[in-house]
Each structure stands twice: as C-alpha cells, then as structure tokens.
Coordinates of C-alpha atoms and ligand atoms in Angstrom, one line a residue:
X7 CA 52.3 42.1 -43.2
X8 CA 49.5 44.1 -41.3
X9 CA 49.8 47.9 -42.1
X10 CA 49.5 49.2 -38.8
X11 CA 52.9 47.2 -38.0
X12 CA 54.7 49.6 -40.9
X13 CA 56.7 52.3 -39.5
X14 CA 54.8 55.0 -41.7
X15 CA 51.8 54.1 -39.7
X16 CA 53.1 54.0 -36.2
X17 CA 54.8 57.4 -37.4
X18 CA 51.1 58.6 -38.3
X19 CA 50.0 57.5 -35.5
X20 CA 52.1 59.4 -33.1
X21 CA 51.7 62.9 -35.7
X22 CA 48.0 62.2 -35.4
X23 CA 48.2 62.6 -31.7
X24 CA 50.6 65.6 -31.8
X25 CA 48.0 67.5 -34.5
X26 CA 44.7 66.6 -32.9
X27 CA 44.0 70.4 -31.4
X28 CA 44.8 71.8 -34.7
X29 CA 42.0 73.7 -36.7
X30 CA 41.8 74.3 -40.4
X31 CA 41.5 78.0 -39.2
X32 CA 44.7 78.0 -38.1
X33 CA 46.3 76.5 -40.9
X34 CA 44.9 78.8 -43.4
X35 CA 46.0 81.4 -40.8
X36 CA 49.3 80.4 -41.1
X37 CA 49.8 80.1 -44.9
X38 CA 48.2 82.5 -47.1
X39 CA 49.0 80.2 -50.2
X40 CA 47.6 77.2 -48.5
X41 CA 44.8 77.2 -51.4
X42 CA 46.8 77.5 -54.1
X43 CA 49.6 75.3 -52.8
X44 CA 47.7 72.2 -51.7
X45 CA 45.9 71.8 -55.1
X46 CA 47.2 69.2 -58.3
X47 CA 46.0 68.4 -61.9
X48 CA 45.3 65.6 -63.9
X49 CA 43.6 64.7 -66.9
X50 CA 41.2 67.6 -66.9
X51 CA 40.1 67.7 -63.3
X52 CA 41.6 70.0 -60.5
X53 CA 42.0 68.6 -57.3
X54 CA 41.6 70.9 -54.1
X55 CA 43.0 69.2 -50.9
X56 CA 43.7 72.3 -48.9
X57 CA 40.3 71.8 -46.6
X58 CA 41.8 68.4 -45.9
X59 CA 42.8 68.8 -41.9
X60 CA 46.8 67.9 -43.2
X61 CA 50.0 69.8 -42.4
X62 CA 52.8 69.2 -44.7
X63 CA 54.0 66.9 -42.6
X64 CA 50.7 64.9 -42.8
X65 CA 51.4 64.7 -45.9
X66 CA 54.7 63.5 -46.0
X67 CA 54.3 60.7 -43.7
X68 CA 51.5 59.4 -45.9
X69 CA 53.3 59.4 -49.0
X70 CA 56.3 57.4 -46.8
X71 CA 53.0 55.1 -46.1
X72 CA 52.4 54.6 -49.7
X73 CA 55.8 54.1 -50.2
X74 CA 56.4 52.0 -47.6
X75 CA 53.4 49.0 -48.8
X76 CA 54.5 49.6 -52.4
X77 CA 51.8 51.7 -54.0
X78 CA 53.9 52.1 -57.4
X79 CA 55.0 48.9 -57.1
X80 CA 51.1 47.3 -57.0
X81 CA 49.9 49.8 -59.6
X82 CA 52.2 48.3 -62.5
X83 CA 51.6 45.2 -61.0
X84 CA 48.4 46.0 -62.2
X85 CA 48.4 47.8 -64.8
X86 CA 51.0 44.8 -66.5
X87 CA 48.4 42.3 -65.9
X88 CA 49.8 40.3 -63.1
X89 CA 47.0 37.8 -61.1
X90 CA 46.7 40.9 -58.2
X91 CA 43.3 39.2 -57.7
X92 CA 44.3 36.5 -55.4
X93 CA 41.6 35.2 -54.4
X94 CA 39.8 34.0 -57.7
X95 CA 43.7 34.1 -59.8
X96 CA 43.3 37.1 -62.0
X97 CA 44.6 40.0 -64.0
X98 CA 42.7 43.5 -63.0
X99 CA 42.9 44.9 -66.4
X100 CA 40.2 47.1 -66.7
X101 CA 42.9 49.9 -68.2
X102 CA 43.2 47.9 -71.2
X103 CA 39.9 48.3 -72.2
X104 CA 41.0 51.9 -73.0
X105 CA 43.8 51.5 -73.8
X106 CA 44.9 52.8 -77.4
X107 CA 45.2 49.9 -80.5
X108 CA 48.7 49.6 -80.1
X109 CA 49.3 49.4 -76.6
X110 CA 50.8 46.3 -75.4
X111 CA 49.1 44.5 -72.5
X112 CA 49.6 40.9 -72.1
X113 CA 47.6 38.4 -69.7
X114 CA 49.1 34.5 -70.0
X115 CA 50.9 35.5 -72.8
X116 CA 47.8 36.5 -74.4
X117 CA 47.4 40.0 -76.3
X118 CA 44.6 41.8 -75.0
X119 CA 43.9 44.9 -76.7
X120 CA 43.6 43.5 -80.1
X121 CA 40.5 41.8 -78.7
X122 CA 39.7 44.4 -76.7
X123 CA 39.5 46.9 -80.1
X124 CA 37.6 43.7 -81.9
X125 CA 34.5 44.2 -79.7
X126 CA 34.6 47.5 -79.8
X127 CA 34.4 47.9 -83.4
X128 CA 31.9 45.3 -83.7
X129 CA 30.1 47.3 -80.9
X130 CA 30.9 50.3 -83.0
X131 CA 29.1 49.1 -86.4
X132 CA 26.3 47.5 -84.1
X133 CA 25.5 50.9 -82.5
X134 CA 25.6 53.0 -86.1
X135 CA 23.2 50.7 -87.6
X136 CA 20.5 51.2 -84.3
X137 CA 20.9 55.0 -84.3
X138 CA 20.7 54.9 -88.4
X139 CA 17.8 53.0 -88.4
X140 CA 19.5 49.9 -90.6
X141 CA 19.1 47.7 -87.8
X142 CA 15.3 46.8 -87.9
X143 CA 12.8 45.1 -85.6
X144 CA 10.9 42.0 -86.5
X145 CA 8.0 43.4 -87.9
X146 CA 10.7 46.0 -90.0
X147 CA 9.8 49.1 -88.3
X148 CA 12.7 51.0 -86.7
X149 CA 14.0 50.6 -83.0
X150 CA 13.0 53.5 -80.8
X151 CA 13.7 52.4 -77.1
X152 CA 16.6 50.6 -75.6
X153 CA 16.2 48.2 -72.5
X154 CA 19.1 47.6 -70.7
X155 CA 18.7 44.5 -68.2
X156 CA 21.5 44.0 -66.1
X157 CA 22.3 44.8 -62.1
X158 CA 25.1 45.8 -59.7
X159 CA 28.1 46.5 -62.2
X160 CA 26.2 45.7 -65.4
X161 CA 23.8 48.3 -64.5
X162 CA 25.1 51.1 -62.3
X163 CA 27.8 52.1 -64.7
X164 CA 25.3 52.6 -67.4
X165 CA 22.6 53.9 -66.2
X166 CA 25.0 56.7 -64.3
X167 CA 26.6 57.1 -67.4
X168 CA 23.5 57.7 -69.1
X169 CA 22.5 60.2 -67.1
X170 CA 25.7 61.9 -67.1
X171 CA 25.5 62.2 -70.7
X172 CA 22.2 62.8 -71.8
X173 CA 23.2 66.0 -72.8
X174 CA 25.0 64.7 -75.4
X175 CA 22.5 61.8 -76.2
X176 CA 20.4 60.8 -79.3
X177 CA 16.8 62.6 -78.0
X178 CA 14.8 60.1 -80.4
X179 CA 16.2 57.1 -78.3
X180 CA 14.5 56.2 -75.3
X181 CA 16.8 54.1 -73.1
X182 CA 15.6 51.9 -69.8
X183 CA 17.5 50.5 -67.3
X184 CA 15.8 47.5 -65.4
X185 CA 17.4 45.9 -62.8
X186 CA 15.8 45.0 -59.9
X187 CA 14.3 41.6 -59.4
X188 CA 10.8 43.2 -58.1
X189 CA 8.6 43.2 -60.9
X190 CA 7.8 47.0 -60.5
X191 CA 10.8 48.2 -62.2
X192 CA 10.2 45.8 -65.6
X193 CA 6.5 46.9 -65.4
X194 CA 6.9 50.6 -64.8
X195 CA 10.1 50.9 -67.6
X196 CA 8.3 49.0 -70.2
X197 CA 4.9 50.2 -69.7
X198 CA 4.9 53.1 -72.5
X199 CA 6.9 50.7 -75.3
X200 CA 6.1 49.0 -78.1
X201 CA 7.8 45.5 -78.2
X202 CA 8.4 45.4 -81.7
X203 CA 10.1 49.1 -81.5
X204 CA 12.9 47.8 -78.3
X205 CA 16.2 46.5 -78.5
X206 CA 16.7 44.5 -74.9
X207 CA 20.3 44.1 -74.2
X208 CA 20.6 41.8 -71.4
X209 CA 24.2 42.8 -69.7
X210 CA 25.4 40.1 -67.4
X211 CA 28.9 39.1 -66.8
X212 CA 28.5 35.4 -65.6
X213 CA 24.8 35.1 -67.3
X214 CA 23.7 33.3 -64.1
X215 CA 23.0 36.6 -61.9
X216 CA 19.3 35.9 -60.6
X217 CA 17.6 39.5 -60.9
X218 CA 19.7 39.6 -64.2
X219 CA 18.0 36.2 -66.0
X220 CA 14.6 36.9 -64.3
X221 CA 13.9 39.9 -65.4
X222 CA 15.4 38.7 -69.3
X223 CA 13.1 35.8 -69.0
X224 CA 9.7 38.1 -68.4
X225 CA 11.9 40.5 -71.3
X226 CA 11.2 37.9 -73.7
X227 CA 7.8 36.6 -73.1
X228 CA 6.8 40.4 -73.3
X229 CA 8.5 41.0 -76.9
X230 CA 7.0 37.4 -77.8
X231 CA 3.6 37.5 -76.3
X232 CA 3.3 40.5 -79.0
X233 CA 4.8 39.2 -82.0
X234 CA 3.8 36.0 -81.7
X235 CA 7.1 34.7 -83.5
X236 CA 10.6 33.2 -81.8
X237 CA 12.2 34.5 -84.9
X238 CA 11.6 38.2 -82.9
X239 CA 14.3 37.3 -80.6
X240 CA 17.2 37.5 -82.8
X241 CA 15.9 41.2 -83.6
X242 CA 15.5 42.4 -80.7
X243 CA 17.8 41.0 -78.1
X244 CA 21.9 40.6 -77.8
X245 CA 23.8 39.9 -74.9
X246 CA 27.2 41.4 -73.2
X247 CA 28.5 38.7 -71.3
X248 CA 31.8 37.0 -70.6
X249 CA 29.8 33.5 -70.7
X250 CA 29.3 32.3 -74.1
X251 CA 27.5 29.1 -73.4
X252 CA 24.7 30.5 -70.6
X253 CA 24.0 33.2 -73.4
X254 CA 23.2 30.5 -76.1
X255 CA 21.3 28.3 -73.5
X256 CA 19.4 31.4 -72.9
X257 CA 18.5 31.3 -76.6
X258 CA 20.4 34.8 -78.0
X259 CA 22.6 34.1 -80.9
X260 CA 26.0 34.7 -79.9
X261 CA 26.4 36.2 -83.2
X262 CA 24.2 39.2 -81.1
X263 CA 26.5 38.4 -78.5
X264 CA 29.2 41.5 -77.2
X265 CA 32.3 39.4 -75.3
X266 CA 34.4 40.5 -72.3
X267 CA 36.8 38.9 -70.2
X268 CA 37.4 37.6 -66.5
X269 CA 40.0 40.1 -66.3
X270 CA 37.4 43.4 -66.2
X271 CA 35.7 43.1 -62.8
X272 CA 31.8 43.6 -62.7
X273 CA 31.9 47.4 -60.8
X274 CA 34.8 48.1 -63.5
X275 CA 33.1 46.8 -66.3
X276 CA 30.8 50.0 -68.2
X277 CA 34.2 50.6 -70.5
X278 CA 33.4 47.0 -71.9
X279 CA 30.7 46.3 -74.2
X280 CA 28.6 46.8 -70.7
X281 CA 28.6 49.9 -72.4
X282 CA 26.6 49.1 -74.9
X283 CA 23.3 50.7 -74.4
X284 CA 25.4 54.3 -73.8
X285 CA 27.1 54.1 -76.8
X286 CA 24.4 53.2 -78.6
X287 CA 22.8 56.3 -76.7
X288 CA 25.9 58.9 -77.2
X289 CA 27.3 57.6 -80.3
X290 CA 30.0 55.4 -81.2
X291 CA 32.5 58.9 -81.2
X292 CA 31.7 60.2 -78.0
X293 CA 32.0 56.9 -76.1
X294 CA 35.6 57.0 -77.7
X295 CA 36.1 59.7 -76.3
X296 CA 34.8 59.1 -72.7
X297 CA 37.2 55.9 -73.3
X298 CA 40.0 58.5 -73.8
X299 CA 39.3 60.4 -70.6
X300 CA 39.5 57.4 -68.8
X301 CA 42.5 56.4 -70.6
X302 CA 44.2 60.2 -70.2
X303 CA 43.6 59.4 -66.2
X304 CA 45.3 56.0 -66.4
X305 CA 48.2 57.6 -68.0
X306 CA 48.1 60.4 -65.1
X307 CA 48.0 57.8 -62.4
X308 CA 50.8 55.6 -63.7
X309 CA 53.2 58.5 -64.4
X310 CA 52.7 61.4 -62.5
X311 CA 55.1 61.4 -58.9
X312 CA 52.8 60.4 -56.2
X313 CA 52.6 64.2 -54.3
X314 CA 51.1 65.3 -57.8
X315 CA 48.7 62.2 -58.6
X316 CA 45.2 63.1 -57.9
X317 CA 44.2 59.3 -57.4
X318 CA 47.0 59.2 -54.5
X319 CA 46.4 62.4 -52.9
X320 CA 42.0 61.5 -52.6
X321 CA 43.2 58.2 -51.7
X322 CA 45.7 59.1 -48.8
X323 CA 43.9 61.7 -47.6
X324 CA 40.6 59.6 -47.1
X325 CA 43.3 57.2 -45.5
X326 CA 44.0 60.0 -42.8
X327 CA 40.4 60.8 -42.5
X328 CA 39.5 57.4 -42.0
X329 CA 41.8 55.8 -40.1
X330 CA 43.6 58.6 -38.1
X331 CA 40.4 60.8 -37.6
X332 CA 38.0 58.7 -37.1
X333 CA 35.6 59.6 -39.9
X334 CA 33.9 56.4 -41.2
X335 CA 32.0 57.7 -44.2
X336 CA 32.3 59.8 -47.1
X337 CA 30.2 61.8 -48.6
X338 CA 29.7 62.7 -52.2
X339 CA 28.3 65.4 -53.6
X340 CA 28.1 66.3 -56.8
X341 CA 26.8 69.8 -58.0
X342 CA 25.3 68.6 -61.3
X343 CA 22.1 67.2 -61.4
X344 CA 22.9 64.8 -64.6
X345 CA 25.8 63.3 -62.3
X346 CA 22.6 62.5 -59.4
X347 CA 23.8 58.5 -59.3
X348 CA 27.3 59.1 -59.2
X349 CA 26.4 58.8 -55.6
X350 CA 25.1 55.4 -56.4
X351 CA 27.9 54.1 -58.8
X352 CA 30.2 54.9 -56.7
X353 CA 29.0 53.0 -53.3
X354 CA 29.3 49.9 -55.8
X355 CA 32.7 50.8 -57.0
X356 CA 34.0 51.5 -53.6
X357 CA 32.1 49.7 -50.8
X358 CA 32.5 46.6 -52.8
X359 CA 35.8 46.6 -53.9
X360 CA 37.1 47.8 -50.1
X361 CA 34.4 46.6 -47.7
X362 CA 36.8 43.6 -46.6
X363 CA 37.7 42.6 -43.1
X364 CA 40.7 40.5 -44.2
X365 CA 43.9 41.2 -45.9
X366 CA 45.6 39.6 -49.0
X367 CA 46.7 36.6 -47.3
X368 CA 43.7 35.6 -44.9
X369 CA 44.4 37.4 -41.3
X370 CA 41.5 39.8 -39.6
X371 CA 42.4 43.1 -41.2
X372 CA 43.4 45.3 -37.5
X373 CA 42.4 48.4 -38.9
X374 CA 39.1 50.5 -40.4
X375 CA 39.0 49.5 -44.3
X376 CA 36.0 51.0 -46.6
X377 CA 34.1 53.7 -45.7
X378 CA 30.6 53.9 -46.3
X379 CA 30.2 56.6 -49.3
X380 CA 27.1 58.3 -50.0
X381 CA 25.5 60.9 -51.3
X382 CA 23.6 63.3 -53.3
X383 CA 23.5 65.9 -56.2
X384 CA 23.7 69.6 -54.7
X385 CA 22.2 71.5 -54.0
X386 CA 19.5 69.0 -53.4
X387 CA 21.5 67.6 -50.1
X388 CA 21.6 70.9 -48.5
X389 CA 17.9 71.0 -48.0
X390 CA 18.1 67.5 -46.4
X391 CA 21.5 65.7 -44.6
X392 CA 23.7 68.7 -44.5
X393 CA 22.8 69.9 -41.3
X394 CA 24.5 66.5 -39.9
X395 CA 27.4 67.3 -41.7
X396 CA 27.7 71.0 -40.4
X397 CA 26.5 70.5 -37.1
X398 CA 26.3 67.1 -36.2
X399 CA 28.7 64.8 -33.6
X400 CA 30.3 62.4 -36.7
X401 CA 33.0 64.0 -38.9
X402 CA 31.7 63.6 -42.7
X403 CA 34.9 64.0 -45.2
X404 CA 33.1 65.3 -48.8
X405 CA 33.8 65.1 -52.2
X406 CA 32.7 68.7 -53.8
X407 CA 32.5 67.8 -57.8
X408 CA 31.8 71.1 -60.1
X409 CA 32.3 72.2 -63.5
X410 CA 32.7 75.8 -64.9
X411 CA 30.6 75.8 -67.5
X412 CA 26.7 74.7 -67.5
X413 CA 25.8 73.0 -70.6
X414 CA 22.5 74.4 -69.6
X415 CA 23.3 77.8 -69.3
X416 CA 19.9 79.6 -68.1
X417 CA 20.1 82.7 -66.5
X418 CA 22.1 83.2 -63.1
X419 CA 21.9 79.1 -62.0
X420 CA 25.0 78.4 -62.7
X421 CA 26.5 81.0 -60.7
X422 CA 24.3 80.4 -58.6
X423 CA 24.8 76.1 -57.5
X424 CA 28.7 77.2 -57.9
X425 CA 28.4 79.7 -55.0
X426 CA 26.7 76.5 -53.3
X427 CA 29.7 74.5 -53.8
X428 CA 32.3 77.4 -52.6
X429 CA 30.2 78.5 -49.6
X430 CA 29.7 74.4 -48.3
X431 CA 33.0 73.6 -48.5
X432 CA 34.2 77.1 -46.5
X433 CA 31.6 77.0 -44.4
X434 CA 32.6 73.4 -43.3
X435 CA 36.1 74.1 -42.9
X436 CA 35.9 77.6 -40.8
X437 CA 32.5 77.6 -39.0
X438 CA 31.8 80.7 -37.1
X439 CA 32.3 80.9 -33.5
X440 CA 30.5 81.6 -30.7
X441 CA 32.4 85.4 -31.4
X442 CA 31.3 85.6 -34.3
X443 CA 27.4 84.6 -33.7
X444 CA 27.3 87.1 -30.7
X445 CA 28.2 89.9 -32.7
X446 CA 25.3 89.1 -35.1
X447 CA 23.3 90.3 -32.1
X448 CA 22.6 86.5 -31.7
X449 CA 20.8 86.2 -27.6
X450 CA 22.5 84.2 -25.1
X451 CA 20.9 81.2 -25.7
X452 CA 20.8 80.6 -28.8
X453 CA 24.7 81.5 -29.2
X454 CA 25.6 77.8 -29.0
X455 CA 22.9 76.5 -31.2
X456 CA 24.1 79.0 -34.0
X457 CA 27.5 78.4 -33.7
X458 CA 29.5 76.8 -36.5
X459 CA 32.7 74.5 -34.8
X460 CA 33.9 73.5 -38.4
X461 CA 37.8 72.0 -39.1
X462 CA 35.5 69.1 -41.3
X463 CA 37.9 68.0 -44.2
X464 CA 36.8 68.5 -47.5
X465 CA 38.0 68.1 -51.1
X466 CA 36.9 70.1 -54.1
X467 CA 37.2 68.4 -57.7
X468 CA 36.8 70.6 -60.7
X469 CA 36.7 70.6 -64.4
X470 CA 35.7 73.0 -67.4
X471 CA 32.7 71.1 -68.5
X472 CA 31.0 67.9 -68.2
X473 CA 32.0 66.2 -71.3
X474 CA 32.1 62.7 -72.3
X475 CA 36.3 62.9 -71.4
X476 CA 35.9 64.8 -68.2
X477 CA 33.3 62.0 -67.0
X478 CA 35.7 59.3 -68.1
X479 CA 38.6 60.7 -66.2
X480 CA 36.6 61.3 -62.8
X481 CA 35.4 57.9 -62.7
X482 CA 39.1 56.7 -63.8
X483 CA 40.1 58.8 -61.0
X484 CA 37.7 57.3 -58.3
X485 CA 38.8 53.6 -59.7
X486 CA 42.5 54.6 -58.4
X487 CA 41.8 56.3 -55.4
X488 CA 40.1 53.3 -54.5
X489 CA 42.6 50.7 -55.7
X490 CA 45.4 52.7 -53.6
X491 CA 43.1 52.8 -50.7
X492 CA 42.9 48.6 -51.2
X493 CA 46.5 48.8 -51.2
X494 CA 47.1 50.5 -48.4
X495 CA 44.8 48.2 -45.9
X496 CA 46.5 45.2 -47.8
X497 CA 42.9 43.8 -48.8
X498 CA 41.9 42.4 -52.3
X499 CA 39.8 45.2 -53.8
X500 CA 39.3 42.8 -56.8
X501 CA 36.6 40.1 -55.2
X502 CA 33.3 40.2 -53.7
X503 CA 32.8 37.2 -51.7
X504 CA 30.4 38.7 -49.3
X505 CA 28.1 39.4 -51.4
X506 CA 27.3 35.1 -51.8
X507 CA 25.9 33.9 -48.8
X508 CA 22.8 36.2 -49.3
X509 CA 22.6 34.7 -52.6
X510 CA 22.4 30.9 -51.9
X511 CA 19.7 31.6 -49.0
X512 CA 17.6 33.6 -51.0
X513 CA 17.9 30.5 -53.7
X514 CA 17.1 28.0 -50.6
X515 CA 14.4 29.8 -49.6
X516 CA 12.8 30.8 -52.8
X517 CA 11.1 27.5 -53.4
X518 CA 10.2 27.1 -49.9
X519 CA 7.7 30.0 -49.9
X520 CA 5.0 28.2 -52.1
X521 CA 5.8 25.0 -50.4
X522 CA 4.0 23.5 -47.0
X523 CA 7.0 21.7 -46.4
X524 CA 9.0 21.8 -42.8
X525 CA 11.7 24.9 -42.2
X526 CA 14.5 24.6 -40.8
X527 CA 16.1 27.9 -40.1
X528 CA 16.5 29.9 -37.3
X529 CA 13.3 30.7 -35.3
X530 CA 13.0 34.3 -36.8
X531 CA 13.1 33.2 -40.4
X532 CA 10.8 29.8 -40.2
X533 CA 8.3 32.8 -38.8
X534 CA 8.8 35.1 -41.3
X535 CA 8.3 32.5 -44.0
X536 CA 5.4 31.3 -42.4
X537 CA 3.9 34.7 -42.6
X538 CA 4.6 35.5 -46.0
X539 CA 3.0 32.1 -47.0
X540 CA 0.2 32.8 -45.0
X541 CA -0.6 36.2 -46.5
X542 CA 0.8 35.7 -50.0
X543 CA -2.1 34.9 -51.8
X544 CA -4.8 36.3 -49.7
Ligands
F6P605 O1 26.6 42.0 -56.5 C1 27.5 41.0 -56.9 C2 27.8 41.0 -58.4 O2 28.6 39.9 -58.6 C3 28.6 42.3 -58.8 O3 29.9 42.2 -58.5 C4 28.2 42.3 -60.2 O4 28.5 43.6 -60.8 C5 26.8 42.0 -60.2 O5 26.7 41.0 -59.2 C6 26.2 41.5 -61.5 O6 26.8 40.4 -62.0 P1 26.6 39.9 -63.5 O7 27.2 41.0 -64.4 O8 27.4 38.6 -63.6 O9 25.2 39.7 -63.7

C-alpha cells in the first residue's frame, strides 16, 4: 500500500492547499499560548514545535496519518523483536542493548539481554583495567592513547560521542578515531604516539569493511615494526565485531574480542561494544548512564500517546515539511560546540536508514522519502550558510538543540550563544517586512534587500545540561523520529543496499590501477584510470 493512496494523506493534501497563504505571524497572532501549547516532554529534553508552519488541524490529520499506516503498531513490532528488516530477515533491536537486566526481549526464541549485559560487563572490567593502568602494553608500560579504527556506523557514533562527552572524559587518555581509507588520517592520528603506549580497537561489524581492515592492517605493522614481537598484538589490539571467524583470521584473539549481533544495525550500533573506546574514555559508570538516557527515551516513545511523543511530533512534522511543503533538507544545528558532529552522525543515522526509493514490498516509492540533513554547531553556521536559510529561495526546516546550563561556564557566553539560538529561531519564523525595514529609515532600494519574509518552520530541543543521559536520550530521540519517518513512506529504514554497487567497483578497479591491462568501462572511467596510472608514480 503506497501512502499517498491513504485517506490521511489525500486529507493532507487537500489542508495543505487550503493553508498555503498562512504565515507563522498570523498564527502566533491568533493564539497567545501558541508557545506554550505546541511544546511536549520526554526523557529530559523539551520539544518546541510551535515555529512549525501547523494549525491544529495540521496536526490532527497527521497523527490520523500515523495512525492510519500503523505507527504503534510497527513500533512494538519493533521493539518485540519481530524480522521488520525485510530485506536481509531481521530483528531491529537496538533497544535491547539498553535495556535493563531483567527486561524480556526475545529474537528466535532466543534471550537477548542476558547476552547483551554479558558483553557489557566484560566490556565493563576490560575498560577499568585500561583506565587503572592493570591492563599493560607489551613492553609493561601503561596504555596512554586509544585508536579507534572503524568507519560509517563503527565510527561516527563514537567519535560524536566522544566529543560530546569530553567534558566528562579521562584527560590522561588520548583517544583517535581513524577511519578513512586515505592514509592521511592513520598518519596524521598516530603521528605523536608511542606504539607500545596504544590500545587499537578495530570496530567493524562484518570485519570485511575495506577502509575498516586497511587501515587495521597498516595498525599493526606500525605497533610491530616497533616492538619487533607478534606477541605485541594480543596487548594491544581487540576487536568489536559481530564476525568471530574474520576477527581470528585477522589474527586478534577472540578472547580480546567484544561480540554483537545481526540484530543492532551498523548506524545504531555505538550502544554495543562499538562503544568501547567511549567507555573506556568516560568510564564504565557514565556510559551506563548514557545507556539509561537512551533507555528513558525508549520507554518515552513506546508509552507516551502519540500527540505527546517527542519522536512522533519531529517525525510528523518533518513529514509535513517535507512532503506537503516542499522542503527537501533539514538542517541541524546544534548550539554546543562539543555536539559539532552531531551534524555528521546524524546524516548516517538518517540519510541511510531513509534515503530509499522503494517501499517494503519492492514498488517505486511515489512520494519524497529522506531528506538531506546537515549541519553545523552555532553559532559557527550563522557566520557561513545562514543567510540561505533566512533569505534564500529553498525552505530549510532546523533543528535548534540547547542546554541551560554551560558546563563551561565563563563569563556572559552562555547567555550569550542562547540569545543566538532564541533570536534564529524568531527571526526565521517572523521576518520583518518591508514596514518594518522602512521605518528603520531603510532607502527605497534597499527596502527589499533588507527585508525579512520568514514563516520558515523550525523546532527547538532543549535540556538542562549536556550529560552523558541527556546525550543518550537526543540520539534515542533522533533514532525514532527517523524510524516513524521510515514508517510513514513505507520503506525499510533497516538496510543499506545502496551503498554496494560503489563498493564492488572500487574493488574491480582497485587492481586495475597498477595494471597495463585492457579497461573496459564506460569511456569516462577507462580515461580517468588511464590518467591516474599515468601520473601515479611520476
Ligand atoms: O556504509 C555502509 C556500512 O555498511 C554502514 O552501514 C556501516 O556502518 C559501515 O559500512 C561499516 O561497516 P562495518 O561496521 O561492518 O565495518
């Protein structure tokens, strides 16, 4: 069933049409308490919709749209372990990975979250012994750096969670993140550590990923090149993978080795021992807690009604944007400069999980599916895309992010980028007319230039503090928004298929380049090939 034959649609369809001349002005006008009305909480974070361009009767006809393709209905689907990914037949149970000891999750009959507290206990006593200095290096002395080598979910995660937490990190630890397959970033990240002082975790779900093996390959001549002993390798290296055999092949001891499970999908993967390097970072306590943020979220997004659930409301009202307003991005922007790749994470978590073109069963997908997110820590942005937003022809729906507190409270600057987030968001939703720019004495003809149309949606997110639990809950919260948006276009949100053709190409073509032999690809490539060969080792 194609969505845009439900009723809810066609009914959006036609309210779309009716509401078109409508401007957030005028709906503020109209109801003082629109601000504190069109607001819900969940899990730490307050949501503020109200700059979104819906009436209440927007709003009602897309919770009849959620209704009407089963939202609830898919979510305990879900959330009880059922195969919802079709396409490769399996459970999306990245919930149970926080959920508490006793809950009860089955997949094949199979009790998950025993095995899921397993690892993390064993992760637990493995990251207590790095930070306490029991866990040696080869030559004895005590590990000071941790690499983490992994890409696309076995990297973004972390190394945004990182970030996000520093605050609250182990300052004696130095963690890197390589990932790409150029040999810049292994260089550049390893370049001021000792070998025999660096714990290399290499973080790969199938243990086959290309950049992933590479760059773990060049990991351990590095480490062996300086201690001159195989033996090193058990010291300094484990594994988080779900592929037990490729990890032995590779030569880790799968004693070093932290498991997962088909069922946790690569983008949904850092509350799995993918998390590894930031517990190690944080400590085994507050990575518990981030797990119960996460967890408090799930709970809020299984239970709360759907005109109160914060992953609901981002999700549907990015469905109006989208698909009723025409708006084919969405912009992020958070106003903390330790959350900079949220940005980044996110595009992964989203544009991967919804950037599909068919539905569940197969047929072209008749409607706009996953917008391209982007973004940037504020106030940073401001200074650089925001005059597109304010001013430009597209209509950009944002994500505002803030927290109340500063856990680096210097002088006015929190005040300060606060005021940045309040001011964006108004001034994006009001504008100033041409009126208004006159009576600033503006001349003539610079009136139009000056003049502020605005009615561009916007949602505000806010919590007390960035905390290990309030970062847990937002990404939580962006998981469901996205896995409701999935729902609602009817697309598996749970496979990435696109992303192989690249892939086996770039494998073809790989041996080709220090070859002489005959191409055979389209004119274009066999000419860019030839080029490259040409130059390569000039
Ligand atoms: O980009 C494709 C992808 O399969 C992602 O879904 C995944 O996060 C990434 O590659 C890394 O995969 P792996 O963890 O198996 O190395």
């Amino acid at each position: 069933m194609q969505v845009q034959t439900l009723e809810s649609w066609k009914a959006l369809q036609a309210h779309a049409k009716e509401v078109s001349g409508q401007h957030l002005r005028d709906l503020f006008a109209s109801d003082p308490q629109r601000g504190e009305r069109l607001r819900a909480e969940g899990a730490g974070w307050l949501l503020d919709y109200s700059k979104q361009r819906v009436t209440d009767q927007t709003l009602q006809l897309l919770l009849n749209l959620a209704r009407e393709v089963g939202v609830e209905q898919r979510s305990a689907a879900m959330l009880g372990g059922e195969k919802i990914n079709v396409t490769e037949g399996r459970a999306v149970l990245h919930t149970a990975l926080r959920a508490p000891r006793d809950a009860d999750i089955q997949v094949d009959g199979e009790h998950v979250v025993p095995e899921v507290h397993a690892v993390l206990d064993r992760m637990t006593e493995f990251a207590r012994a790095v930070r306490s200095g029991e866990w040696r290096g080869f030559t004895g002395e005590r590990l000071r750096a941790v690499v983490n080598i992994g890409i696309g979910g076995s990297d973004l995660g972390p190394v945004m969670a990182y970030e996000a937490l520093e605050h609250y990190s182990d300052r004696d630890l130095t963690l890197r993140f390589v990932s790409n397959v150029d040999g810049t970033d292994f260089a550049e990240k390893v370049r001021d550590l000792d070998p025999a002082t660096t714990l290399v975790i290499v973080s790969s779900k199938t243990f086959t990923t290309l950049e992933t093996m590479t760059n773990a390959r060049t990991a351990r001549a590095w480490l062996l090149d300086a201690l001159g002993d195989d033996r090193a390798v058990a010291r300094h290296f484990v594994a988080v993978s779900t592929n037990a055999d490729e990890v032995q092949k590779f030569g880790i001891d799968t004693a070093n080795m932290f498991g997962f499970w088909d069922w946790v999908g690569g983008r949904y993967s850092l509350d799995s021992a993918i998390g590894l390097s930031l517990m190690i970072a944080v400590g085994p306590e507050q990575f518990r807690e981030f797990l119960g943020g996460m967890h408090e979220m799930d709970c809020h997004f299984a239970e709360a009604p759907l005109e109160q659930n914060l992953p609901v409301l981002m999700a549907l009202t990015g469905i109006w944007n989208h698909n009723f307003l025409g708006a084919c991005s969405l912009a992020v922007l958070p106003y903390s400069q330790y959350l900079r790749s949220f940005p980044a994470y996110l595009q992964q978590l989203d544009m991967e999980s919804n950037g599909k073109s068919v539905t569940l069963s197969g047929e072209r997908l008749s409607v706009d599916s996953g917008p391209i997110v982007w973004g940037q820590a504020g106030t940073n942005g401001q200074h650089a895309f925001y005059q597109l937003i304010h001013q430009g022809t597209r209509l950009i729906p944002c994500d505002f992010i803030g927290f109340a507190r500063s856990l680096n409270p210097l002088g006015e600057h929190h005040d300060l980028l606060m005021a940045n987030v309040f001011a964006q968001s108004e001034a994006l939703a009001f504008g100033k007319t041409p009126e208004q720019v006159r009576q600033d004495g503006t001349p003539e003809p610079l009136v139009p230039h000056k003049t502020f149309e605005g009615n561009r949606p916007s949602s505000t997110l806010l919590a007390q503090q960035l905390t290990p639990r309030s970062l847990g809950a937002l990404i939580a919260l962006y998981e469901h928004k996205v896995f409701v948006q999935g729902a609602v276009w009817g697309v598996n949100s749970f496979d990435q298929w696109g992303v192989e053709l690249g892939k086996v190409l770039a494998q073809q073509i790989a041996p080709e380049l220090s070859s002489d032999g005959q191409l055979s690809h389209d004119s274009s490539t066999n000419a860019l090939i030839g080029w490259y060969r040409a130059n390569r080792s000039a």
